Amino acid sequence: APVVEPAAPAPLQPAAAANVGPTEAVPTVSPADLPSAPVAATKAPAAAKNAAAPSEADEIALLGRAHDALRASPAESLALCKEHETKYAGGHFAQEREAVAIEALVYLRRTDEARRRFAEFERRWPTSSHRVHLESLLPR
C-alpha cells in the first residue's frame, strides 16, 4: 500500500494582521505603555478582605484546637472558645463552640457557670446532638 504523507499545515498568521489592509498599520503596545500599580495597593484589598471575612477552615481549625485542649488544659480550651466567639461572632459553628465551652467549664469545676451556659444552649438549640453528652456532664 502506498504511504500518504500528510500535507504541511498552512503557516499561522495573527488574527489582527490577517484583517489589516496593505495601507493600515497594526497598532502595537509595549509593556512600558501599560499602567503600573504599586504592589502594596494591589495586595491590600485582598488582605483586608481576608481580615474581614476569615475562612470557614480557619474557624474549624480554631475550634479543633479548643476541642483538643479540653482534657489536658480546659482553661486554654475555654480561652480558645472566647477567641472563637470574638473572631467568629456570626460563624457557622457557634453551637459546637458552646458545647466545648460548657465541657471546659465542667472540667474547671465551674459548675454553676456551666449550668447557666447550658440553659442558654438548650434554649438556642433544643434539638442539638450535643445535648445528651452535655446533660451527662451536668447531672441535675
Phi, psi and omega in degrees: 000139181289145178271128180257123178276135177292148179289146178290136180292150178291144179297141180281142177236145176300142183301320182295320182289329181294331183263003184265133179286170184295337182261353182269141178268143176274121180292143178235153178230129177260159178304330180292337180281344184278145177290149177241149178243143177299145182300316182299322182291326181282335181266338184299314181299321179295317179295318179296321179297316180296323179291325182282327183229079180299155184283157177297326179298321178294321179296315180296320180298318180296316178295324177299318178296319179297317180294318180297329183275353188311302187280320182284325183212076182299331178294318176295319179300315180295321177297320178293326176295320177295320177298318178299316181298324179288311184286326188235053182306320179256025184291169183279348189241035179297321180299316180294320178301313182296322178297316179295317181297318180296316179297319178298318178297321177298313180296332177276002181062030175261062190298318181299315179295321178297318179296317179297317181292324178292322177300317177294321178300312179298323179295317183283322184228071186296337182253018184299141176288346179280343187302313184300314180297315181294322177298324180292335178278337184237071180299143183278000000 
